[in-house]
Tab-separated table of C-alpha atoms in Angstrom:
chain	number	residue	atom	x	y	z
A	197	MET	CA	-52.269	-37.857	-40.388
A	198	SER	CA	-54.232	-36.725	-43.400
A	199	HIS	CA	-53.190	-38.171	-46.912
A	200	GLU	CA	-55.524	-36.504	-49.294
A	201	GLU	CA	-53.711	-35.556	-52.458
A	202	ASN	CA	-53.667	-32.111	-53.627
A	203	LYS	CA	-54.641	-30.705	-50.246
A	204	PRO	CA	-52.314	-29.262	-47.618
A	205	SER	CA	-52.373	-30.948	-44.169
A	206	VAL	CA	-51.308	-30.003	-40.601
A	207	SER	CA	-50.883	-33.053	-38.251
A	208	VAL	CA	-50.163	-32.922	-34.554
A	209	ARG	CA	-49.079	-35.877	-32.669
A	210	LYS	CA	-51.142	-36.965	-29.820
A	211	TYR	CA	-48.979	-39.614	-28.420
A	212	ILE	CA	-46.270	-42.226	-29.223
A	213	LYS	CA	-46.145	-45.664	-27.784
A	214	TRP	CA	-43.188	-48.079	-27.881
A	215	GLY	CA	-43.891	-51.795	-27.738
A	216	ASP	CA	-46.155	-52.551	-24.811
A	217	THR	CA	-45.413	-49.292	-22.905
A	218	PHE	CA	-48.127	-46.803	-22.179
A	219	PRO	CA	-48.795	-43.948	-24.652
A	220	VAL	CA	-46.792	-40.824	-23.790
A	221	GLU	CA	-46.219	-37.350	-25.403
A	222	ASN	CA	-43.529	-35.156	-24.008
A	223	THR	CA	-43.106	-33.134	-27.238
A	224	SER	CA	-45.090	-30.659	-29.407
A	225	THR	CA	-44.768	-32.447	-32.800
A	226	ILE	CA	-46.191	-30.866	-35.852
A	227	VAL	CA	-45.870	-32.006	-39.435
A	228	LEU	CA	-46.821	-29.516	-42.160
A	229	THR	CA	-47.438	-31.409	-45.558
A	230	SER	CA	-47.875	-29.620	-48.855
A	231	PRO	CA	-50.267	-30.609	-51.755
A	232	LYS	CA	-47.234	-32.133	-53.717
A	233	ARG	CA	-46.229	-33.849	-50.262
A	234	HIS	CA	-43.233	-31.908	-49.173
A	235	PHE	CA	-43.306	-31.965	-45.558
A	236	ALA	CA	-41.621	-30.358	-42.565
A	237	ASP	CA	-41.719	-32.287	-39.278
A	238	VAL	CA	-40.549	-30.425	-36.080
A	239	ARG	CA	-40.556	-31.910	-32.750
A	240	LEU	CA	-40.015	-29.699	-29.718
A	241	ARG	CA	-39.831	-30.751	-25.978
A	242	ILE	CA	-42.612	-29.256	-23.964
A	243	PRO	CA	-43.640	-26.909	-22.667
A	244	ILE	CA	-44.425	-24.623	-25.610
A	245	PRO	CA	-44.933	-20.947	-25.484
A	246	THR	CA	-48.559	-19.595	-25.784
A	247	LYS	CA	-49.527	-17.382	-28.725
A	248	GLU	CA	-49.593	-14.533	-26.001
A	249	GLU	CA	-46.101	-15.277	-24.912
A	250	ALA	CA	-44.916	-15.665	-28.559
A	251	ALA	CA	-46.258	-12.298	-29.480
A	252	ALA	CA	-44.486	-10.672	-26.558
A	253	GLY	CA	-41.375	-12.533	-27.475
A	254	SER	CA	-40.954	-13.469	-23.790
A	255	ALA	CA	-40.778	-17.223	-24.173
A	256	VAL	CA	-39.083	-18.126	-27.616
A	257	ILE	CA	-37.454	-21.611	-27.495
A	258	ARG	CA	-33.683	-21.207	-28.243
A	259	ASP	CA	-32.233	-23.840	-26.134
A	260	PRO	CA	-30.797	-26.650	-28.410
A	261	SER	CA	-31.762	-29.067	-25.676
A	262	ARG	CA	-35.271	-28.482	-26.334
A	263	LEU	CA	-35.100	-29.676	-29.787
A	264	ASP	CA	-36.112	-33.493	-30.030
A	265	TRP	CA	-35.905	-33.881	-33.753
A	266	ALA	CA	-36.546	-31.987	-36.905
A	267	PHE	CA	-36.548	-33.066	-40.470
A	268	ALA	CA	-38.000	-32.438	-44.003
A	269	GLY	CA	-38.288	-34.178	-47.255
A	270	THR	CA	-41.107	-35.731	-49.269
A	271	SER	CA	-43.648	-38.485	-48.423
A	272	SER	CA	-45.745	-40.922	-50.452
A	273	HIS	CA	-48.914	-42.754	-49.542
A	274	ASP	CA	-50.399	-46.005	-50.887
A	275	ALA	CA	-53.981	-46.047	-50.073
A	276	ALA	CA	-54.666	-49.205	-52.060
A	277	ALA	CA	-52.368	-51.162	-49.622
A	278	SER	CA	-53.889	-53.225	-46.827
A	279	PRO	CA	-53.263	-51.606	-44.584
A	280	PRO	CA	-52.723	-48.087	-46.274
A	281	HIS	CA	-48.849	-47.501	-46.115
A	282	SER	CA	-46.810	-44.295	-45.981
A	283	VAL	CA	-43.120	-43.615	-46.710
A	284	PHE	CA	-41.365	-40.503	-45.385
A	285	ARG	CA	-38.106	-39.715	-47.259
A	286	HIS	CA	-35.847	-37.166	-45.312
A	287	TRP	CA	-33.801	-34.659	-47.270
A	288	VAL	CA	-32.571	-32.573	-44.487
A	289	ASP	CA	-32.362	-33.808	-40.733
A	290	SER	CA	-31.333	-32.398	-37.439
A	291	ARG	CA	-29.964	-35.775	-36.197
A	292	HIS	CA	-28.316	-37.175	-39.333
A	293	ARG	CA	-25.921	-35.516	-41.836
A	294	ASP	CA	-26.847	-38.183	-44.387
A	295	ALA	CA	-30.492	-37.358	-44.394
A	296	GLU	CA	-31.282	-39.317	-47.484
A	297	ALA	CA	-30.266	-42.622	-45.681
A	298	VAL	CA	-33.190	-42.161	-43.402
A	299	VAL	CA	-36.510	-43.484	-44.544
A	300	ASP	CA	-39.591	-43.710	-42.159
A	301	GLU	CA	-42.471	-46.069	-43.046
A	302	GLY	CA	-45.691	-46.785	-41.248
A	303	ASP	CA	-49.192	-48.340	-41.732
A	304	MET	CA	-51.915	-45.943	-41.357
A	305	VAL	CA	-55.298	-46.592	-40.240
A	306	PRO	CA	-58.306	-44.266	-39.093
A	307	SER	CA	-58.730	-44.033	-35.323
A	308	PRO	CA	-62.132	-44.727	-33.788
A	309	GLN	CA	-62.125	-41.022	-32.852
A	310	PRO	CA	-62.981	-38.623	-35.597
A	311	GLY	CA	-60.041	-36.832	-37.210
A	312	GLU	CA	-57.453	-39.215	-35.799
A	313	THR	CA	-55.016	-41.696	-37.441
A	314	ILE	CA	-53.074	-44.369	-35.988
A	315	GLU	CA	-49.687	-45.070	-37.480
A	316	SER	CA	-47.759	-48.185	-36.618
A	317	GLY	CA	-44.684	-49.986	-37.604
A	318	ARG	CA	-41.009	-50.503	-36.462
A	319	MET	CA	-38.266	-48.072	-36.122
A	320	VAL	CA	-35.290	-47.299	-33.904
A	321	ASN	CA	-36.092	-46.172	-30.397
A	322	PRO	CA	-33.768	-42.981	-29.794
A	323	ASP	CA	-33.896	-43.822	-26.110
A	324	THR	CA	-32.667	-47.468	-26.572
A	325	GLY	CA	-31.060	-47.469	-29.917
A	326	ARG	CA	-32.814	-50.634	-30.727
A	327	MET	CA	-35.395	-51.324	-33.476
A	328	GLN	CA	-38.876	-51.625	-31.822
A	329	ALA	CA	-42.657	-51.563	-32.679
A	330	TYR	CA	-44.193	-48.171	-32.250
A	331	GLU	CA	-47.529	-46.695	-32.360
A	332	GLU	CA	-48.313	-43.044	-33.038
A	333	CYS	CA	-51.786	-41.186	-32.864
A	334	TRP	CA	-52.151	-38.138	-35.095
A	335	LEU	CA	-54.727	-35.294	-35.004
A	336	ASP	CA	-55.604	-33.821	-38.433
A	337	GLU	CA	-55.885	-30.129	-37.868
A	338	GLU	CA	-58.067	-28.179	-40.393
A	339	PRO	CA	-55.848	-25.524	-41.994
A	340	GLY	CA	-58.930	-23.510	-43.103
A	341	PRO	CA	-60.815	-23.172	-46.295
A	342	GLY	CA	-59.499	-20.988	-49.343
A	343	ALA	CA	-56.859	-18.423	-48.486
A	344	ALA	CA	-56.715	-19.610	-44.890
A	345	SER	CA	-54.900	-22.818	-46.137
A	346	ALA	CA	-52.664	-20.815	-48.543
A	347	GLY	CA	-48.825	-21.584	-48.387
A	348	TRP	CA	-45.589	-22.478	-50.136
A	349	VAL	CA	-42.684	-24.664	-49.827
A	350	LEU	CA	-39.086	-23.047	-49.967
A	351	ARG	CA	-35.817	-25.191	-50.452
A	352	HIS	CA	-32.137	-24.100	-49.940
A	353	HIS	CA	-29.543	-26.282	-51.543
A	354	ASP	CA	-25.836	-25.567	-51.817
A	355	GLU	CA	-23.406	-28.500	-51.780
A	356	GLY	CA	-20.475	-26.170	-52.014
A	357	ARG	CA	-20.843	-24.433	-48.759
A	358	ALA	CA	-19.508	-25.239	-45.338
A	359	GLY	CA	-16.237	-26.697	-46.489
A	360	GLY	CA	-17.791	-29.322	-48.755
A	361	GLY	CA	-20.297	-30.364	-46.094
A	362	GLY	CA	-22.985	-28.765	-47.981
A	363	ALA	CA	-26.060	-26.735	-47.011
A	364	ARG	CA	-29.703	-28.015	-47.197
A	365	GLY	CA	-32.937	-26.240	-45.913
A	366	VAL	CA	-36.663	-26.793	-46.328
A	367	MET	CA	-39.414	-24.393	-45.022
A	368	VAL	CA	-43.097	-25.100	-45.406
A	369	LYS	CA	-45.928	-22.514	-44.569
A	370	ILE	CA	-49.641	-23.674	-44.488
A	371	GLY	CA	-52.169	-21.063	-43.324
A	372	SER	CA	-50.848	-19.368	-40.207
A	373	ARG	CA	-48.097	-22.136	-39.417
A	374	VAL	CA	-44.404	-22.048	-40.567
A	375	GLN	CA	-41.728	-24.542	-40.061
A	376	GLY	CA	-38.248	-24.881	-41.112
A	377	VAL	CA	-35.044	-27.012	-40.925
A	378	LEU	CA	-31.614	-25.857	-42.160
A	379	ARG	CA	-28.368	-27.854	-41.855
A	380	VAL	CA	-25.036	-26.239	-42.989
A	381	GLY	CA	-22.375	-28.903	-42.497
A	382	GLY	CA	-22.643	-29.816	-38.874
A	383	GLU	CA	-24.669	-26.731	-37.936
A	384	VAL	CA	-28.342	-27.098	-37.459
A	385	ALA	CA	-31.115	-24.415	-37.344
A	386	VAL	CA	-34.727	-25.039	-36.624
A	387	GLY	CA	-37.626	-22.731	-36.706
A	388	ARG	CA	-41.276	-22.724	-35.805
A	389	TRP	CA	-43.372	-19.618	-36.297
A	390	GLU	CA	-47.024	-18.389	-36.316
A	391	VAL	CA	-48.362	-15.718	-38.616
A	392	VAL	CA	-49.738	-12.713	-36.716
A	393	PRO	CA	-53.501	-12.427	-37.106
A	394	GLY	CA	-54.442	-9.500	-39.241
A	395	SER	CA	-50.656	-8.686	-40.200
A	396	PRO	CA	-49.769	-11.615	-42.586
A	397	SER	CA	-46.117	-10.368	-43.224
A	398	SER	CA	-45.393	-10.403	-39.434
A	399	TRP	CA	-44.436	-13.741	-37.765
A	400	MET	CA	-44.167	-14.634	-34.174
A	401	ALA	CA	-41.367	-16.986	-33.221
A	402	ILE	CA	-42.342	-20.073	-31.251
A	403	ALA	CA	-38.969	-21.659	-31.660
A	404	GLU	CA	-35.595	-20.368	-33.291
A	405	ILE	CA	-33.030	-23.009	-32.384
A	406	GLY	CA	-29.279	-22.629	-33.659
A	407	SER	CA	-27.131	-19.678	-34.488
A	408	LEU	CA	-28.465	-19.599	-38.121
A	409	ALA	CA	-32.110	-19.465	-36.983
A	410	ASN	CA	-32.377	-15.654	-36.921
A	411	THR	CA	-30.531	-15.020	-40.195
A	412	GLY	CA	-30.539	-18.211	-42.325
A	413	PHE	CA	-34.438	-18.411	-42.878
A	414	PRO	CA	-36.285	-15.869	-45.010
A	415	THR	CA	-38.945	-14.900	-42.432
A	416	GLY	CA	-41.737	-12.398	-42.466
A	417	LEU	CA	-42.407	-12.814	-46.266
A	418	PRO	CA	-45.204	-10.778	-47.976
A	419	ALA	CA	-48.743	-12.006	-47.523
A	420	ALA	CA	-49.040	-13.070	-51.184
A	421	GLY	CA	-45.907	-15.152	-50.635
A	422	PRO	CA	-43.398	-16.295	-53.393
A	423	ALA	CA	-44.718	-18.015	-56.521
A	424	SER	CA	-43.266	-21.207	-57.699
A	425	GLY	CA	-39.906	-20.708	-59.221
A	426	ASP	CA	-39.273	-17.374	-57.396
A	427	LYS	CA	-36.043	-16.831	-55.434
A	428	VAL	CA	-36.130	-15.199	-51.852
A	429	GLN	CA	-33.224	-14.262	-49.778
A	430	ALA	CA	-32.574	-14.691	-46.079
A	431	GLN	CA	-30.937	-12.031	-44.016
A	432	ASP	CA	-27.544	-13.657	-44.289
A	433	GLY	CA	-27.692	-13.743	-48.148
A	434	ARG	CA	-28.731	-17.267	-48.372
A	435	GLN	CA	-31.005	-17.977	-51.502
A	436	TRP	CA	-34.071	-20.013	-51.215
A	437	GLY	CA	-36.077	-21.240	-54.198
A	438	CYS	CA	-39.918	-21.826	-54.073
A	439	LEU	CA	-40.801	-25.315	-55.066
A	440	GLU	CA	-44.607	-25.025	-54.730
A	441	SER	CA	-47.123	-22.379	-53.802
A	442	TRP	CA	-50.909	-22.580	-53.685
């Protein structure tokens, strides 16, 4: 997982390994991280629609059972630590209402394979409910030079909505990839989209999970995108503010 400051990154998980078990990967896990280290991490159970299927709209993932986990927040990386150490602070989370109580940490070392990073540490295994040692391998995907890596971070925050349950959402776009996580009280919406080649304001849905996924996210924004400080509106009237753009 890339940790270079002031550069957007796209990280794709190759596998996860618990304790002494064999490495496995039964999800499509992608993390988009902005230059100021806002991130959106979306984990969907495979199979994932091809770009051709997404363009045709014939295989969009909408079944909530296909969502493994999705969360967004901010990360920090201590390159001077031995080994280098990263901390991921959740702000909105599909599994946990109190997202800010969730903090992931892991040591990061380069893999022998170019463009790969090994993350290791201890966290709760969702299949067992027990704290276990884990290892994840991340592939760093090059988002492209210049305009090809352009993007933004949007945030929705309204603690007065949903009967006091609050509403929080984060969307991150890097190049052609867009991911979003939205929680309104107990209701969760998650999206993953791809920008249509040659038509930057048109997005193909890979996954739109939850009843708010079609209306709660401001999808299909203009190619230039919002500037930092701008407000944009979702179809349902929900206001999102741009925290960062590049």
